[in-house]
Coordinates of C-alpha atoms in Angstrom, one line a residue:
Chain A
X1 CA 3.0 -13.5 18.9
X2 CA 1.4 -13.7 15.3
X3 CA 2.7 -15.5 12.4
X4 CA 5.9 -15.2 11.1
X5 CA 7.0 -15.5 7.3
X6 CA 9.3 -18.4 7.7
X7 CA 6.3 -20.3 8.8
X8 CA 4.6 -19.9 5.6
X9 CA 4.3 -22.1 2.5
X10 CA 3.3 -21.9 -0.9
X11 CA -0.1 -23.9 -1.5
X12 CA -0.6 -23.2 2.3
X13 CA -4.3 -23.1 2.8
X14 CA -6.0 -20.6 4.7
X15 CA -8.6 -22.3 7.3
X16 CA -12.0 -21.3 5.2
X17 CA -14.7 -18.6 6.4
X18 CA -18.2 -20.0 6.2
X19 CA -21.3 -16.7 6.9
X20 CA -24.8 -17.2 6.5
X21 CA -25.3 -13.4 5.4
X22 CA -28.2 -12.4 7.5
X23 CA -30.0 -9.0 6.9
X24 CA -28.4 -7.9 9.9
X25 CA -24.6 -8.8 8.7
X26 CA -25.4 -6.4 5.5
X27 CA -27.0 -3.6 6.8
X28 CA -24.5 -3.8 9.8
X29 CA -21.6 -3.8 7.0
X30 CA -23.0 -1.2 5.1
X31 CA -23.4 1.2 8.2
X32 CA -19.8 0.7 9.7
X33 CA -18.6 1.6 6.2
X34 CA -20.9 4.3 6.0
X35 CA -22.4 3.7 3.0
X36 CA -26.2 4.8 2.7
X37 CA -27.4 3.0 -0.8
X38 CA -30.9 2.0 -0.2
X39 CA -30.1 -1.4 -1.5
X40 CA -28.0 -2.3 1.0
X41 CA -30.5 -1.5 4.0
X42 CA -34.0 -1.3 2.5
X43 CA -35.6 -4.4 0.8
X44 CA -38.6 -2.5 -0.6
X45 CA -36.2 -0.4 -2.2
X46 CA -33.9 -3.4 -3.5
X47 CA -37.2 -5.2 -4.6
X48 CA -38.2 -1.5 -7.0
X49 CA -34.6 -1.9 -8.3
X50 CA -35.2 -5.4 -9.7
X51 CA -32.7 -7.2 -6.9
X52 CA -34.7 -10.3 -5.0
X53 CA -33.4 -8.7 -1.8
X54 CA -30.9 -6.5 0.0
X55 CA -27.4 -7.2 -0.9
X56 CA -23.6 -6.8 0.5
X57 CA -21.8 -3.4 -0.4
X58 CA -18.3 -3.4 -1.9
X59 CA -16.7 -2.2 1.4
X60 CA -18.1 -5.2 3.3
X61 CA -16.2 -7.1 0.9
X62 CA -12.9 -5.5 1.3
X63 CA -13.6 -5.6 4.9
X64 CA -14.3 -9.2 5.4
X65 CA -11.3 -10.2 2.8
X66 CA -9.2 -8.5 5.4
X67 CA -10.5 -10.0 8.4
X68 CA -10.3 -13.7 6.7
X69 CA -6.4 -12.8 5.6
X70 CA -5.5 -11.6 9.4
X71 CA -7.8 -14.5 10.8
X72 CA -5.0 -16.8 9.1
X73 CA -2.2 -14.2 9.3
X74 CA -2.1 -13.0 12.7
X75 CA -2.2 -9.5 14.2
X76 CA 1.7 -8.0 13.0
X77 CA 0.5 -9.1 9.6
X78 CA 0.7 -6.4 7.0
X79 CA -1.4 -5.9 4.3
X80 CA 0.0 -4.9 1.4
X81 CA -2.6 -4.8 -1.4
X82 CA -6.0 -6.6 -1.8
X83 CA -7.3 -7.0 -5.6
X84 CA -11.0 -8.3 -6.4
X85 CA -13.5 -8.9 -8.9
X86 CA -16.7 -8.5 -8.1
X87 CA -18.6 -11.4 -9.5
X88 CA -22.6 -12.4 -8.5
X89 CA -24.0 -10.4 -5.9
X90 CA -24.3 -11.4 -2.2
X91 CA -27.8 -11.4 -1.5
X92 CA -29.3 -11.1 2.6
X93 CA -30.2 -14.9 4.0
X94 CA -27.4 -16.5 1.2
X95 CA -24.3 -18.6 2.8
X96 CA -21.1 -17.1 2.1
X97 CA -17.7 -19.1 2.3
X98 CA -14.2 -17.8 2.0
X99 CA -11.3 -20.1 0.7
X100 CA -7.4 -18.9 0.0
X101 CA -4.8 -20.4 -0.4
X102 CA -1.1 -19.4 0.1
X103 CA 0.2 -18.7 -4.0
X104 CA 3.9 -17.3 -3.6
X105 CA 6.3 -16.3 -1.1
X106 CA 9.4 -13.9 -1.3
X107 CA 11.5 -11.5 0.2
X108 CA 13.0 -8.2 -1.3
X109 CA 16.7 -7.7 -0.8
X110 CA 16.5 -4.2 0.5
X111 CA 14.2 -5.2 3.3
X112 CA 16.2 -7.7 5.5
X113 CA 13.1 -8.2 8.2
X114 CA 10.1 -8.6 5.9
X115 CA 8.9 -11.4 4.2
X116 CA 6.3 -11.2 1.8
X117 CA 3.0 -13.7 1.2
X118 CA 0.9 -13.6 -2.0
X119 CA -2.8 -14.8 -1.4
X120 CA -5.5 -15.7 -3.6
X121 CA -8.9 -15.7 -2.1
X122 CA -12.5 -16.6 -3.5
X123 CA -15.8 -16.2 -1.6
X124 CA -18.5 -18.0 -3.6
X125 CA -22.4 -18.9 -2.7
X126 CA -25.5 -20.5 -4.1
X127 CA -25.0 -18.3 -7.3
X128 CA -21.3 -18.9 -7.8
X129 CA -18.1 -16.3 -7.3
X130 CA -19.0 -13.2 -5.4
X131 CA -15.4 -12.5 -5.2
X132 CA -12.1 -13.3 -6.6
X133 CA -8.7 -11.5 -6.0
X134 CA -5.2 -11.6 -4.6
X135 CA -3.6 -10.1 -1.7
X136 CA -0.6 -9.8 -0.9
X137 CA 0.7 -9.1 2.5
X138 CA 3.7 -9.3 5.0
X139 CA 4.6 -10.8 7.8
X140 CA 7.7 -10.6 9.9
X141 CA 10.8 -12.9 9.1
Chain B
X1 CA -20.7 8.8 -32.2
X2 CA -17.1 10.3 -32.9
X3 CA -17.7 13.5 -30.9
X4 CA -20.0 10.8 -28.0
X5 CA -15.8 9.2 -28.2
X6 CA -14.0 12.8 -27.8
X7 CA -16.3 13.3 -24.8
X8 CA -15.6 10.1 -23.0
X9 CA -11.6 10.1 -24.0
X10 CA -11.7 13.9 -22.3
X11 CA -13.0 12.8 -19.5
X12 CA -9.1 10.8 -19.0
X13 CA -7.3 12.9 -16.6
X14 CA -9.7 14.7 -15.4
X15 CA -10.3 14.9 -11.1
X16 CA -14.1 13.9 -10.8
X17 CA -14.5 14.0 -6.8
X18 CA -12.4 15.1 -3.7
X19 CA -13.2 13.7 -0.2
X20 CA -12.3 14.9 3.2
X21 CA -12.6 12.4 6.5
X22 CA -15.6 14.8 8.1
X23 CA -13.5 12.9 11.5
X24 CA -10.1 12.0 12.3
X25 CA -9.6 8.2 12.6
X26 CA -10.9 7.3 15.7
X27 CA -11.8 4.3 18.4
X28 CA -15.3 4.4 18.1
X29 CA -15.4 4.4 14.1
X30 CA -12.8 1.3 14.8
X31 CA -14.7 -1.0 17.0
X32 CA -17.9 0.1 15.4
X33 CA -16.3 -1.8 12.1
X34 CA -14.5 -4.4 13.8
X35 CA -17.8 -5.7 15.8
X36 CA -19.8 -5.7 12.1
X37 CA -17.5 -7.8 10.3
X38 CA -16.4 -9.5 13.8
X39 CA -13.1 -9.1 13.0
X40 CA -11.0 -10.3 16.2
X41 CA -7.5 -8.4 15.1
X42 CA -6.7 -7.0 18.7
X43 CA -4.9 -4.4 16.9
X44 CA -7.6 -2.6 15.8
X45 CA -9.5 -2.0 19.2
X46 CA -7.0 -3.4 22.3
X47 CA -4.4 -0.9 23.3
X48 CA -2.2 -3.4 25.1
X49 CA -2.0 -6.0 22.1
X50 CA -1.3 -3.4 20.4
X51 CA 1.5 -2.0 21.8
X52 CA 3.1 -5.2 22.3
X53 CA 2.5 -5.5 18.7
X54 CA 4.9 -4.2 15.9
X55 CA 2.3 -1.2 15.2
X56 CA 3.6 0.3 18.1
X57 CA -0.5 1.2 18.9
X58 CA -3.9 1.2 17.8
X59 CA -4.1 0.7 13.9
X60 CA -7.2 1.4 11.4
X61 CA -8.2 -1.6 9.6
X62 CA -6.3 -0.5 6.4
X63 CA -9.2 -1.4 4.2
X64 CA -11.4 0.9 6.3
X65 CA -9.1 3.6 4.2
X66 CA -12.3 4.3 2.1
X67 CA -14.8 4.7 5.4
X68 CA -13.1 7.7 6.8
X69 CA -14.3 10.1 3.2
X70 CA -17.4 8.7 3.0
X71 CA -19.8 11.3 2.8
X72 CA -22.3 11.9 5.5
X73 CA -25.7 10.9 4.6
X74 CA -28.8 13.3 4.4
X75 CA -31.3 11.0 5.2
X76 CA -34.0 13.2 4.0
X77 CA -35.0 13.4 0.6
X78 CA -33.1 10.4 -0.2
X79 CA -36.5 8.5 -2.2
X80 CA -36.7 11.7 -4.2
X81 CA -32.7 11.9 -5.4
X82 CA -33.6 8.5 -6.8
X83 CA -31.4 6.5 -3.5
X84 CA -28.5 8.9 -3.4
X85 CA -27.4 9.3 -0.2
X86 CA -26.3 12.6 -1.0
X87 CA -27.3 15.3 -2.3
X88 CA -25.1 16.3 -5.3
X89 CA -24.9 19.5 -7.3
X90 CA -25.8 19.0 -11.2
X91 CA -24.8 15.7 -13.0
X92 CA -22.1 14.1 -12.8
X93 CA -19.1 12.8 -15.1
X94 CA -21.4 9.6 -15.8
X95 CA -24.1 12.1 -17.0
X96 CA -22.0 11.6 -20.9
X97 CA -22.7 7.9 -20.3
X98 CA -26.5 7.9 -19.3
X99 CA -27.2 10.6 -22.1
X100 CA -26.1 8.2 -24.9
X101 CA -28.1 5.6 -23.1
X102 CA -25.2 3.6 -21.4
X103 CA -27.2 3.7 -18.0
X104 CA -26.5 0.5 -17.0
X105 CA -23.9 0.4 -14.1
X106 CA -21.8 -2.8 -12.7
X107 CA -18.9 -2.6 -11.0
X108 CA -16.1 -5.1 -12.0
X109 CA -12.7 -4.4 -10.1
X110 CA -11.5 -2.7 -6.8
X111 CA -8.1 -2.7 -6.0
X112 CA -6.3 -1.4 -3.1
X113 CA -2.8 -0.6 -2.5
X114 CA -1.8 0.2 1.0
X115 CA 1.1 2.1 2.0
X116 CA 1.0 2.4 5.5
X117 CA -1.5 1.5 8.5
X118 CA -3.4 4.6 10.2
X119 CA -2.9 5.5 13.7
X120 CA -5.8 7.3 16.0
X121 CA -6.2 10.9 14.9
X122 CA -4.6 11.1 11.1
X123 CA -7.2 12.8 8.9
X124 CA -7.8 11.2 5.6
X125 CA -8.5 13.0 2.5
X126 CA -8.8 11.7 -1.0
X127 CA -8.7 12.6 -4.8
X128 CA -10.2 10.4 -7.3
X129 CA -9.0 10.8 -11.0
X130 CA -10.1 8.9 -14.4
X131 CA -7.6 6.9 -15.1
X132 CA -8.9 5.2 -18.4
X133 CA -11.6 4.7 -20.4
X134 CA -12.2 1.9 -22.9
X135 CA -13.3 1.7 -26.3
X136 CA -16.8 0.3 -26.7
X137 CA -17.1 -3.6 -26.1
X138 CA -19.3 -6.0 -26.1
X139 CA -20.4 -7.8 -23.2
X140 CA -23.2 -10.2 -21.8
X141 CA -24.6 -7.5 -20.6
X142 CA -24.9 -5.3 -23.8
X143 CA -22.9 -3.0 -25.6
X144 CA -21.0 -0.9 -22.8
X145 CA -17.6 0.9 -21.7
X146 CA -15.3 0.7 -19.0
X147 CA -14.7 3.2 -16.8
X148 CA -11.5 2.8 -14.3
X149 CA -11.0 5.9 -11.9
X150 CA -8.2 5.9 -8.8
X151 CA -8.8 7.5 -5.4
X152 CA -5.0 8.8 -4.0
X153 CA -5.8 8.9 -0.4
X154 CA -3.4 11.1 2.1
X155 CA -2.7 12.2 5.5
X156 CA -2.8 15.6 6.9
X157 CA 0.9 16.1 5.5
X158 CA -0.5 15.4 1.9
X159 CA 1.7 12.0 2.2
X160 CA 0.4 9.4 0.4
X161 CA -0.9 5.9 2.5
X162 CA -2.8 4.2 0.0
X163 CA -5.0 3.9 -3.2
X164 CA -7.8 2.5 -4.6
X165 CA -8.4 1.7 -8.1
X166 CA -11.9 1.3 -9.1
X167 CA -13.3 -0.2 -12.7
X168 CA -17.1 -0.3 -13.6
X169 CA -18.7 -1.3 -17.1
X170 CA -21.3 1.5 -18.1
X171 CA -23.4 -0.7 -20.7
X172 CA -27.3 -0.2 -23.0
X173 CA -29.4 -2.6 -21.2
X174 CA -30.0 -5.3 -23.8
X175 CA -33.4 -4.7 -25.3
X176 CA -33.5 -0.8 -24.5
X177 CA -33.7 1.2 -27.8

């Protein structure tokens, strides 16, 4: 079960993650990745800091560009590397939508059962690119 | 400024942090993460998919890699340390930054490389070294430098199973003498 390499194609697209980013979805990121910052959990605290609200942690998006690449990719999906830039900042009550799309595929001649899959993802909103990176990952022949 | 550019050019090299997983990886930790970013993967949190899977057995979410060092919060005192989480002897690396009135932070770039998935029990520990440090640019933010460090993470044999390398712009908040 789970994807397998051969299946894949370049300009492939991956089916598109849409998230209204509730409060809770932030502060529930930032806990399971244990980061404390006040401005991911504490509005007053975001507001004396100049931000309009509470806003997503940098391990929520790692997390979440992971879930959307295995969401597409299966569970004997490997992932390789994940590369991002952090763009605008993903404020609590903002929609946020995922979109990838399948940019290379190879295989390496000293690895006769792995295929690899190059990805490059955006998750944008109402203020424009919250993220932007490629991932690569692999996926059994 | 020359001797403000020895400073910062020193600080290349240099280990600024170490980190040690105050738990093994573990189940709990797991689903906790999984049910936040309701991540369905059944390798993360079902022991029979993942057996029947090519991991053999439960995995870590391999960008959870950076979860497992966090440090544990003291939730006391936090207001007064200014939001830190932790509590932290003297100033930091950034101190050479703020002083020269780069106190501006953004991060720009975060890029993991993962060597291998973590099974239920490894203990994580990390290293995090300055990798480079630009020359002062101007952005739209102001007048700034960037600051790339990496974070070698490895298991309780000292193997490597992955990296992170982590690039913020320091910059003088346009309009700040």
């Amino acid at each position: 079960m789970g994807r397998r390499w051969s299946e894949v194609e370049v300009g492939e697209t991956l089916p598109g993650l849409v998230l209204e980013m509730t409060a809770t979805r932030v502060v529930a990121g930032a806990l399971a990745t244990r980061d404390f910052m006040p401005v991911h959990h504490d509005r007053d605290y975001a507001n004396s800091q100049g931000a309009p609200d509470i806003f997503m942690n940098i391990l929520s998006d790692n997390a979440y560009c992971s879930r959307f690449l295995t969401d597409w990719a299966g569970k004997e999906a490997i992932i390789r590397s994940l590369a991002i830039r952090l763009g605008v900042p993903s404020f609590a009550n903002s929609e946020l939508t995922w979109q990838g799309h399948v940019v290379a595929v190879w295989t390496e001649e000293d690895d006769p059962t792995e295929g690899w899959v190059e990805v490059a993802l955006v998750a944008t909103n109402d203020l424009g690119d919250h993220v932007t990176g490629v991932a690569r990952l692999t996926l059994p022949r | 400024m020359e001797d403000f550019d020895g400073q910062i050019q020193a600080l290349v090299g240099r280990e600024v942090g170490t980190g040690e997983a105050p738990d093994p990886v573990n189940q709990p930790m797991i689903r906790h993460w999984a049910a936040a970013f309701e991540d369905g993967n059944p390798v993360y949190v079902d022991e029979a998919a993942a057996a029947a899977s090519r991991h053999g057995a439960i995995v870590a979410p391999p960008l959870m890699l950076q979860t497992w060092t966090m440090a544990t919060p003291k939730i006391t005192g936090m207001a007064e340390r200014g939001g830190s989480p932790v509590e932290t002897d003297g100033p930091g690396f950034m101190a050479v930054f703020e002083e020269a009135g780069f106190t501006g932070t953004l991060a720009v770039n975060s890029e993991f490389e993962i060597d291998r998935y973590l099974h239920l029990g490894e203990i994580v520990t990390s290293s995090t070294t300055i990798e480079a440090v630009s020359e002062q640019k101007q952005t739209r933010l102001g007048a700034g430098h960037f600051l790339t460090w990496v974070t070698e993470y490895v298991d309780q044999d000292g193997e490597p199973v992955g990296r992170q390398r982590f690039r913020i712009l320091k910059f003088r908040p346009e309009g700040v003498a």
